[in-house]
XYZ file of C-alpha atoms in Angstrom:
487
model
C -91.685 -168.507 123.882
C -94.961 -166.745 122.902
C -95.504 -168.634 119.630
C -94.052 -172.354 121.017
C -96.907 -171.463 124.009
C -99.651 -170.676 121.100
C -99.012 -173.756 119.049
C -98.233 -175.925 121.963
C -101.641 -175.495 123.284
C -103.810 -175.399 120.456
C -102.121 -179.358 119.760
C -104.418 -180.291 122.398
C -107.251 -177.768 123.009
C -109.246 -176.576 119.345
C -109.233 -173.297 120.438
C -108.157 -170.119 122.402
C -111.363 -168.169 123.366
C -109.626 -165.141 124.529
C -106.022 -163.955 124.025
C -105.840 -161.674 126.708
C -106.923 -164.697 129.028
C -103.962 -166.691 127.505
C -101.238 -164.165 127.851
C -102.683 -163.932 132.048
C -102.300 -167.708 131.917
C -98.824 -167.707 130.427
C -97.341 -165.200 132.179
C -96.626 -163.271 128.800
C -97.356 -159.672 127.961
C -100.753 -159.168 125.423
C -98.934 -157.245 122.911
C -96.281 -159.945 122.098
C -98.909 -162.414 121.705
C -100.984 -160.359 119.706
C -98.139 -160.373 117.620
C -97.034 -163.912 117.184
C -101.042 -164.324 116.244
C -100.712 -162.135 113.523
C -97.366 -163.409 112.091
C -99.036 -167.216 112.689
C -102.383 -166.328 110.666
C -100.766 -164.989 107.952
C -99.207 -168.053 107.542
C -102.156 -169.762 107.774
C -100.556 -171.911 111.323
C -103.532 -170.170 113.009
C -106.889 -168.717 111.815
C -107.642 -165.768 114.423
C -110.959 -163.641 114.619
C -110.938 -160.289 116.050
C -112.370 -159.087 119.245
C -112.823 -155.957 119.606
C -114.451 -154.652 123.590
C -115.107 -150.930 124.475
C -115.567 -149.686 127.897
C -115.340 -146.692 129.864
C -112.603 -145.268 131.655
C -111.528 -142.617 134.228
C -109.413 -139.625 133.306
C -106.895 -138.134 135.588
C -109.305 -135.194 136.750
C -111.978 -138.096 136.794
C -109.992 -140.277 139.007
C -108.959 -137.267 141.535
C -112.478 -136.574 141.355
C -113.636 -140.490 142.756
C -110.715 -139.894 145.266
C -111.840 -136.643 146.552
C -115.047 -135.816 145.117
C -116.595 -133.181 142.833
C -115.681 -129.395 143.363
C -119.450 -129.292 143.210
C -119.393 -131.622 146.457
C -116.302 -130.038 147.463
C -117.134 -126.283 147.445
C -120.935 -127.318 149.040
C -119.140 -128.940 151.337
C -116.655 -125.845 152.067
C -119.962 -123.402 152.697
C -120.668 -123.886 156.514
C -124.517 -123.522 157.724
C -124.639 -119.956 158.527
C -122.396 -119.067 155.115
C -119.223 -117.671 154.396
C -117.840 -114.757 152.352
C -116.769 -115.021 148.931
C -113.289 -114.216 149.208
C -112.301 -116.727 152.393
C -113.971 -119.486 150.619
C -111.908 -118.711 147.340
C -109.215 -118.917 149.664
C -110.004 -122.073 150.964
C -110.274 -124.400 147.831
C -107.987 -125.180 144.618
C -108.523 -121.928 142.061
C -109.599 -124.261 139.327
C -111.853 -126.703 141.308
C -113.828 -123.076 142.793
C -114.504 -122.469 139.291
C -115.718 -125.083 138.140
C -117.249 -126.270 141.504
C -119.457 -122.636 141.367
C -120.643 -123.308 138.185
C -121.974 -126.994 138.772
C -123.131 -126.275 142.171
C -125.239 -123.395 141.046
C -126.328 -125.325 138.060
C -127.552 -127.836 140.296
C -129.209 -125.135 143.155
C -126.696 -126.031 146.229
C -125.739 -122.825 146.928
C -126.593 -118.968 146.458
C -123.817 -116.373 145.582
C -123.822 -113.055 146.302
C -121.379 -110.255 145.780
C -119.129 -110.697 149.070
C -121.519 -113.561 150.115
C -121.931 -117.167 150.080
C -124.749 -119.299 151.735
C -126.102 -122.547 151.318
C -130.009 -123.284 149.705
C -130.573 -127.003 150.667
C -129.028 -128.520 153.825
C -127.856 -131.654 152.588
C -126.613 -133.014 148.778
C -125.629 -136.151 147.270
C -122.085 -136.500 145.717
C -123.722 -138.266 142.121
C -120.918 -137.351 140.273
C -118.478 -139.146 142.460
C -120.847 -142.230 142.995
C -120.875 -142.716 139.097
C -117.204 -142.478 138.636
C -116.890 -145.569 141.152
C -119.509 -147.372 139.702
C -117.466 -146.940 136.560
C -114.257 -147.687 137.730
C -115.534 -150.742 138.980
C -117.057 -152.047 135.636
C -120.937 -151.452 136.692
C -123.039 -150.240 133.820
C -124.218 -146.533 134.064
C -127.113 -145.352 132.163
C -126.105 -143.800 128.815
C -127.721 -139.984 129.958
C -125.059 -140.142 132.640
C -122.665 -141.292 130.128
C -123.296 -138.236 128.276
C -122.398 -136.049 131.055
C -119.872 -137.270 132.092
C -117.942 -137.276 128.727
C -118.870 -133.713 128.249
C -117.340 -132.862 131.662
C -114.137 -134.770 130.080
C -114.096 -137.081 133.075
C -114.264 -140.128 130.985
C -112.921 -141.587 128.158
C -114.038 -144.520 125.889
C -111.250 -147.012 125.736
C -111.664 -150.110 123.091
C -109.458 -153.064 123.705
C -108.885 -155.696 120.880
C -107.606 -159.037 120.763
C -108.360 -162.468 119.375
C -109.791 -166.148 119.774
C -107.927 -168.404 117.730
C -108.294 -171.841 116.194
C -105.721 -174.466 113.589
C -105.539 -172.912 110.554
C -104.964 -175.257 107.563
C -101.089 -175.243 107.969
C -101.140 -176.240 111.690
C -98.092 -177.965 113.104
C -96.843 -178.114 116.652
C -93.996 -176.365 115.520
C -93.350 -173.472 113.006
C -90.368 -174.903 110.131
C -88.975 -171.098 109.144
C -88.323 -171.618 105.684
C -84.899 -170.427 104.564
C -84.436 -167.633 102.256
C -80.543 -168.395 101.234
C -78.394 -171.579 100.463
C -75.545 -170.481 102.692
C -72.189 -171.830 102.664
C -72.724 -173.741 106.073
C -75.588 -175.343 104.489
C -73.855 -177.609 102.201
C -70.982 -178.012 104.543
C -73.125 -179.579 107.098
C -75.147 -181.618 104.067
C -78.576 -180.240 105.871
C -79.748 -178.299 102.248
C -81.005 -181.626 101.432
C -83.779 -181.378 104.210
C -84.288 -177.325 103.781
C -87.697 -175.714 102.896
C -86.590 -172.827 100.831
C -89.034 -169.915 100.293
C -90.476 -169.275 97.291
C -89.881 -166.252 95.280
C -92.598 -163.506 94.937
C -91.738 -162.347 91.232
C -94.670 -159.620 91.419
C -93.428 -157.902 94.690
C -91.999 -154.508 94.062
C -88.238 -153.874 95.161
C -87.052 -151.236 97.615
C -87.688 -147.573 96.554
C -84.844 -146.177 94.739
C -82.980 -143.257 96.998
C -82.233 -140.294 94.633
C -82.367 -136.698 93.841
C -85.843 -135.521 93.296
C -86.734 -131.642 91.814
C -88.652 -129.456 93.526
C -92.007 -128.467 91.958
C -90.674 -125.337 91.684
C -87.526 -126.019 90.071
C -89.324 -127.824 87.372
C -91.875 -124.970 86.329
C -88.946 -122.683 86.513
C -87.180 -125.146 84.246
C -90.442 -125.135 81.775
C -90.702 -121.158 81.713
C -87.096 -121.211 80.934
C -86.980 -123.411 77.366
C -90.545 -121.118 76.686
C -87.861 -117.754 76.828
C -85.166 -119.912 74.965
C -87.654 -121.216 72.123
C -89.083 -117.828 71.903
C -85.317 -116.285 71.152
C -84.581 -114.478 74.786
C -81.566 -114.502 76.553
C -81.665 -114.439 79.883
C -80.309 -111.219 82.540
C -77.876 -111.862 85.015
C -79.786 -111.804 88.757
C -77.339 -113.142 90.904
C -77.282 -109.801 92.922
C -79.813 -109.864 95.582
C -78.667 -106.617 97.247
C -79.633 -103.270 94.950
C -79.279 -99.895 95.286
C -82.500 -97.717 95.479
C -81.851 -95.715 92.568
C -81.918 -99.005 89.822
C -84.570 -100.310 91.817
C -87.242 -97.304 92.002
C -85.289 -93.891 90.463
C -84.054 -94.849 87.393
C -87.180 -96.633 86.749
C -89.298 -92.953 87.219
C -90.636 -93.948 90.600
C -90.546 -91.139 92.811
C -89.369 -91.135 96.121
C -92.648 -90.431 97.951
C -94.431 -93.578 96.649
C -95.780 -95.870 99.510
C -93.660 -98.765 98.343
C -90.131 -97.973 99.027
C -91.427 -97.270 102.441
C -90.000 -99.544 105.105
C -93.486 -101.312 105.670
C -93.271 -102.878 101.878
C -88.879 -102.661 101.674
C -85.997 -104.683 103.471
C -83.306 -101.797 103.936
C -79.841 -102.629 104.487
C -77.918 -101.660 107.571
C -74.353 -102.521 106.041
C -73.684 -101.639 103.983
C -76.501 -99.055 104.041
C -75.750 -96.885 101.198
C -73.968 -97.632 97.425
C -70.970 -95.222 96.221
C -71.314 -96.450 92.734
C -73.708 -95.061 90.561
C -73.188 -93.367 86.977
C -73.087 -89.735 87.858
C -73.886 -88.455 84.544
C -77.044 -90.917 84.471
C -77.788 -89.902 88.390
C -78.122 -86.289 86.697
C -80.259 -86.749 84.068
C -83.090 -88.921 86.305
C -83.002 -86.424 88.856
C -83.672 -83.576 86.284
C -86.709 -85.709 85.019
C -88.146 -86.371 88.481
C -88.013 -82.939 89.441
C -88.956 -80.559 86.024
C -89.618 -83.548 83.644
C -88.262 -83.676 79.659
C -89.024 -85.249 76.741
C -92.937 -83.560 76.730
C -93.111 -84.934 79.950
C -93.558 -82.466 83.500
C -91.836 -84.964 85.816
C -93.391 -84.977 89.607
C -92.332 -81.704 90.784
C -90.538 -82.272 94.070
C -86.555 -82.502 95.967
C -85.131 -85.141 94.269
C -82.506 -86.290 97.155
C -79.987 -88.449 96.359
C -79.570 -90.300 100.340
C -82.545 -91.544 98.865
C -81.021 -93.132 95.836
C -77.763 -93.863 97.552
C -79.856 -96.157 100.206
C -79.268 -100.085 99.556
C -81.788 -102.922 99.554
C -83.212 -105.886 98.941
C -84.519 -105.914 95.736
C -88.461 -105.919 95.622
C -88.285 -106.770 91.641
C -86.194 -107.715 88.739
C -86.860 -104.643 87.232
C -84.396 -103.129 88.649
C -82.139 -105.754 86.639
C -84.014 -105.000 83.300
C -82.996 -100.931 84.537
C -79.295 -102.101 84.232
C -79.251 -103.919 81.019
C -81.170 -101.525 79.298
C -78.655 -98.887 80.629
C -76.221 -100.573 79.438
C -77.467 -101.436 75.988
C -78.055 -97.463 75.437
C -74.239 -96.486 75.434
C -73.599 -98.760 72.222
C -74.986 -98.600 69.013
C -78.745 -99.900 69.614
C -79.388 -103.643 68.998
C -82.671 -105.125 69.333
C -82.963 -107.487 72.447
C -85.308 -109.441 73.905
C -84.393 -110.857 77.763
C -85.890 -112.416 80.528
C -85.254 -113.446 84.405
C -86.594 -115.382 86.887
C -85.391 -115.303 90.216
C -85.809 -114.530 94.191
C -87.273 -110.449 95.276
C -88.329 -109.797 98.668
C -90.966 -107.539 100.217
C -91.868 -107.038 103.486
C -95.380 -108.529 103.781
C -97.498 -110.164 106.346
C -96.985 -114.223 105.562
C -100.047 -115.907 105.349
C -101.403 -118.449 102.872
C -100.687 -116.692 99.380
C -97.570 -114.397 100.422
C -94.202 -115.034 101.879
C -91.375 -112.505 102.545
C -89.604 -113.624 98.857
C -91.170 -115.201 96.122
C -89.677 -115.404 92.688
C -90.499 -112.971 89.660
C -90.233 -114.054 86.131
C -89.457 -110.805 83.926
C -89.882 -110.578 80.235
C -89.277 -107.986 77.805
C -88.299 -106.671 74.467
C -86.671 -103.466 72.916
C -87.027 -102.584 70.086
C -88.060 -99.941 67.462
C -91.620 -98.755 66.715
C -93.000 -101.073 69.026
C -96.985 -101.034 70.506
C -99.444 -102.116 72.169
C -100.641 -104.518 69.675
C -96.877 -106.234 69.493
C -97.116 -106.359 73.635
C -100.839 -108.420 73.367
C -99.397 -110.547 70.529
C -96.079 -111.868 72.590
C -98.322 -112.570 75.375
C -100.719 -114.683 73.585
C -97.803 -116.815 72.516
C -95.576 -116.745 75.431
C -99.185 -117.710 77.564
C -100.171 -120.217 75.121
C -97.059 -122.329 75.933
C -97.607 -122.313 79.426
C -101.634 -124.227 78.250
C -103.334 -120.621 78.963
C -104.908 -119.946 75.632
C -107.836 -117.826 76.969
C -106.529 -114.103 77.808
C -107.877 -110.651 78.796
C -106.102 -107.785 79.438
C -107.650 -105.045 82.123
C -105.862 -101.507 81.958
C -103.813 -100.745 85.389
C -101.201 -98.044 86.587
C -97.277 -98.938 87.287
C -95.419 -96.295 88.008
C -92.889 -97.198 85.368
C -95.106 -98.282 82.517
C -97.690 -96.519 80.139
C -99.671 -97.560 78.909
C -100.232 -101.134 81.473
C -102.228 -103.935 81.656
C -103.338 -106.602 84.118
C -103.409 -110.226 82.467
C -106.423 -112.535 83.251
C -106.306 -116.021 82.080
C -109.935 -118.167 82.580
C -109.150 -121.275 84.841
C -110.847 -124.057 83.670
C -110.776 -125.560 87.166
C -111.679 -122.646 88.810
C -114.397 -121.644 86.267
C -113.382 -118.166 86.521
C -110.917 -115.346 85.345
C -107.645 -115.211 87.261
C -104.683 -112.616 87.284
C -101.540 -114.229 86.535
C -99.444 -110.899 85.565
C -98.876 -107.610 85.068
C -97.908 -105.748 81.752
C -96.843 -102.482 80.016
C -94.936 -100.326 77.732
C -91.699 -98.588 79.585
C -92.215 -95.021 79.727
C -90.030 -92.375 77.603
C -89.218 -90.673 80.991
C -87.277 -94.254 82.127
C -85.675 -95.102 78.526
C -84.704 -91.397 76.931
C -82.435 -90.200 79.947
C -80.621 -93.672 79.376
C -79.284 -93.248 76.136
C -81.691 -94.339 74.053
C -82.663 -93.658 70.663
C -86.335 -91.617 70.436
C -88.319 -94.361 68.216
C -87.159 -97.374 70.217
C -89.851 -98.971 72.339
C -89.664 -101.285 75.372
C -92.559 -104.053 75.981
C -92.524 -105.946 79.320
C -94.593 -107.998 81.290
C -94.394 -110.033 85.138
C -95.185 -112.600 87.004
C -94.634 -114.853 89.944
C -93.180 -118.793 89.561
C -95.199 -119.652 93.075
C -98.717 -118.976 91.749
C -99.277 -121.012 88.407
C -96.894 -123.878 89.998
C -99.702 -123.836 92.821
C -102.101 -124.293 90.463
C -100.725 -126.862 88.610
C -99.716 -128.901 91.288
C -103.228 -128.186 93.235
C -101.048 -126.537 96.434
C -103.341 -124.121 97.955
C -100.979 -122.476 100.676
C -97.656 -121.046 99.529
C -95.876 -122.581 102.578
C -96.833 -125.662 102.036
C -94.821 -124.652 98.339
C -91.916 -122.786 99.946
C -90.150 -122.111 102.958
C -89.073 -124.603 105.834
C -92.834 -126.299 106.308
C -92.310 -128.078 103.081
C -93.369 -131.644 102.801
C -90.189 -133.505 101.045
C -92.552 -136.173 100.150
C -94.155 -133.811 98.033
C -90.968 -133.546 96.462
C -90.752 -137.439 95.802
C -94.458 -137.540 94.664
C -94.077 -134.860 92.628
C -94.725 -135.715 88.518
C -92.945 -134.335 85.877
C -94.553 -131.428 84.903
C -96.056 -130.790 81.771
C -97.383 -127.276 80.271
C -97.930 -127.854 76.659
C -94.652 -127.498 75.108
């Protein structure tokens, strides 16, 4: 209806001036013929110009206000001659329209409030506020320092109203021919393909996006690290138990039991089941002798070793406590070399905000092995670092608990144009690996760190939950390239 009324009139008139005009005239809403203009330009029927009008409109307080008045207005007008106290005139008026009506009606020196008291300065006032809003609402112009305030006072808005004059465009005809887009069977039973208009083809358009599985950022860094630990000759620790008992997670690793983080501010403790019956009891032995009076040259910490403590389950705060296990269980056959890694989900309780989340995922190496040092720790992590594209390292001596000596790794960022920490490092004390079996000479080099922070970086993500967690984009998923880090 809207496009035969378009075409139908521009066969005898050369042009529309106004399409809201038009659609007043025809009976026919603005947006459909908006529309039909569109669809007709682009195919050159019409040529349309935009026409684009701004004005000034009421809000809803601004239209309650042109009803009613101001709350300036109304409040002065509340206060009779002689005054009135404070409290009954609060009484009297809307809460919100008293507070803003004080403010405005002070500003502009109507009244004078006291403590308890309220009285009138000037015996008669002029309701400006409401006088503009009318003048508004009925299209008059208002000078643009009135403007101003009133837009400040959010009692106006600017509304801007397009449309379109339109004239023949080069393709003009009374009446759109649709041109068909199929030779149908109907077609060449009735005989009317001979008269058809078919479309032409658009060979350069792109087809429809294809729907299919797309890996998560993460996934794919996770997949890189991965074939770094396989090229390099590690074989990788089974993780698959979230749930761990405290004493693989912190005892048998020569925490003690005091340290702040297996308190329940940095710990997810289990309720059921709350406590593990299966522990090595020989093992058990031996780490609480070393806690409490030390071995191997070593004085231990000196306190009540308690095993409720070690008995108490949890969710793992790091895959160490799965490195604990397998190198437990490599000390009770004849000694091998190994070298293993991890990567998988631990979970602390921390504050969430922009760089931490309640679980993250740790990637673990390390490597046993006789007469091991320092220097061989440095050297794997040049290599293993070098294959993820960070050739520039320092190393920055730290304390773990569990590790001695330990190191901090710092890798410059090129994009950053400064020196970042991207792990943690050390050598696994004789007080963890001699009450496990072990032989004396054989060494243990490990190092840490998270998956979330260098995929952040590569993938320019500044906030972790826009990484991981139920706030993720999935078109960041479908955008996301494979990832590359110099393999």
């Amino acid at each position: 209806m809207a496009e035969d009324a378009i075409l139908g009139f521009l066969q005898n008139k050369d042009e529309i001036p106004n399409s809201e005009n038009f659609a007043l005239d025809f009976g026919v809403g603005h947006d459909e013929i908006v529309n039909v203009i569109r669809s007709l330009h682009g195919f050159r029927l019409v040529d349309a110009q935009d026409i684009r009008r701004e004005r000034w409109v009421l809000t809803e307080e601004g239209k309650t206000y042109a009803a009613v008045g101001s709350p300036e207005f109304q409040l002065f007008s509340a206060v009779p001659p002689e005054g009135i106290a404070r409290e009954e005139l609060q009484k009297k008026m809307d809460p919100a329209v008293y507070k803003i009506g004080c403010q405005q009606a002070i500003k502009n020196k109507w009244v004078e409030m006291a403590k308890t008291h309220v009285s009138r300065k000037v015996q008669h006032a002029d309701d400006k506020v409401k006088d503009l809003l009318l003048r508004i609402q009925d299209g008059e112009a208002v000078n643009q320092e009135d403007i101003d305030a009133l837009k400040r006072r959010k009692l106006i808005i600017q509304q801007v109203w397009k449309g379109f004059s339109v004239k023949k465009g080069p393709n003009y005809a009374p009446k759109r021919k649709r041109a068909a887009t199929d030779l149908t069977r109907e077609n060449l039973q009735r005989g009317d393909w001979k008269e058809l208009e078919f479309k032409e083809y658009n060979f350069g358009a792109k087809g429809q996006p294809v729907e299919g599985g797309h890996l998560h950022p993460l996934l794919k860094v996770r997949r890189q690290i991965q074939m770094i630990f396989l090229y390099m000759g590690f074989e990788e620790m089974p993780t698959n138990n979230f749930v761990e008992s405290s004493f693989w997670n912190f005892d048998a690793l020569f925490q003690p039991q005091q340290h702040p983080a297996r308190d329940s501010h940095d710990t997810f403790f289990l309720k059921v089941p709350s406590t593990t019956k299966m522990l090595p009891e020989d093992y058990v032995e031996r780490v609480k002798e070393i806690h409490e009076s030390g071995g191997y040259q070593s004085r231990g910490y000196g306190y009540d070793w308690k095993r409720e403590e070690a008995n108490k389950n949890l969710l793992r705060t790091h895959t160490t406590a799965v490195s604990s296990r397998m190198l437990y269980a490599l000390a009770q056959k004849p000694f091998v070399p190994k070298k293993y890694y991890s990567i998988d989900r631990v979970f602390r309780n921390e504050a969430v905000d922009r760089t931490h989340l309640a679980e993250f995922h740790q990637i673990e190496g390390l490597i046993c092995d006789r007469g091991l040092t320092l220097g061989d720790l440095i050297g794997v992590l040049q290599d293993f670092f070098s294959r993820l594209g960070m050739s520039k390292l320092r190393f920055k001596p730290a304390y773990n608990p569990y590790t001695e000596p330990s190191m901090e790794i710092f890798s410059y960022h090129e994009g950053f144009k400064k020196w970042v920490e991207i792990g943690n490092s050390g050598m696994f004390r004789p007080e963890m690996l001699l009450p496990m079996g072990l032989p004396e000479d054989v060494r243990v080099i490990a190092w840490g760190l998270s998956l979330e922070r260098p995929t952040m970086i590569l993938n320019g993500i500044d906030n972790i939950r826009d990484l991981f967690g139920p706030k993720v984009d999935l078109g960041l998923i479908k955008r996301n390239p494979i990832c590359r880090l110099g393999l």
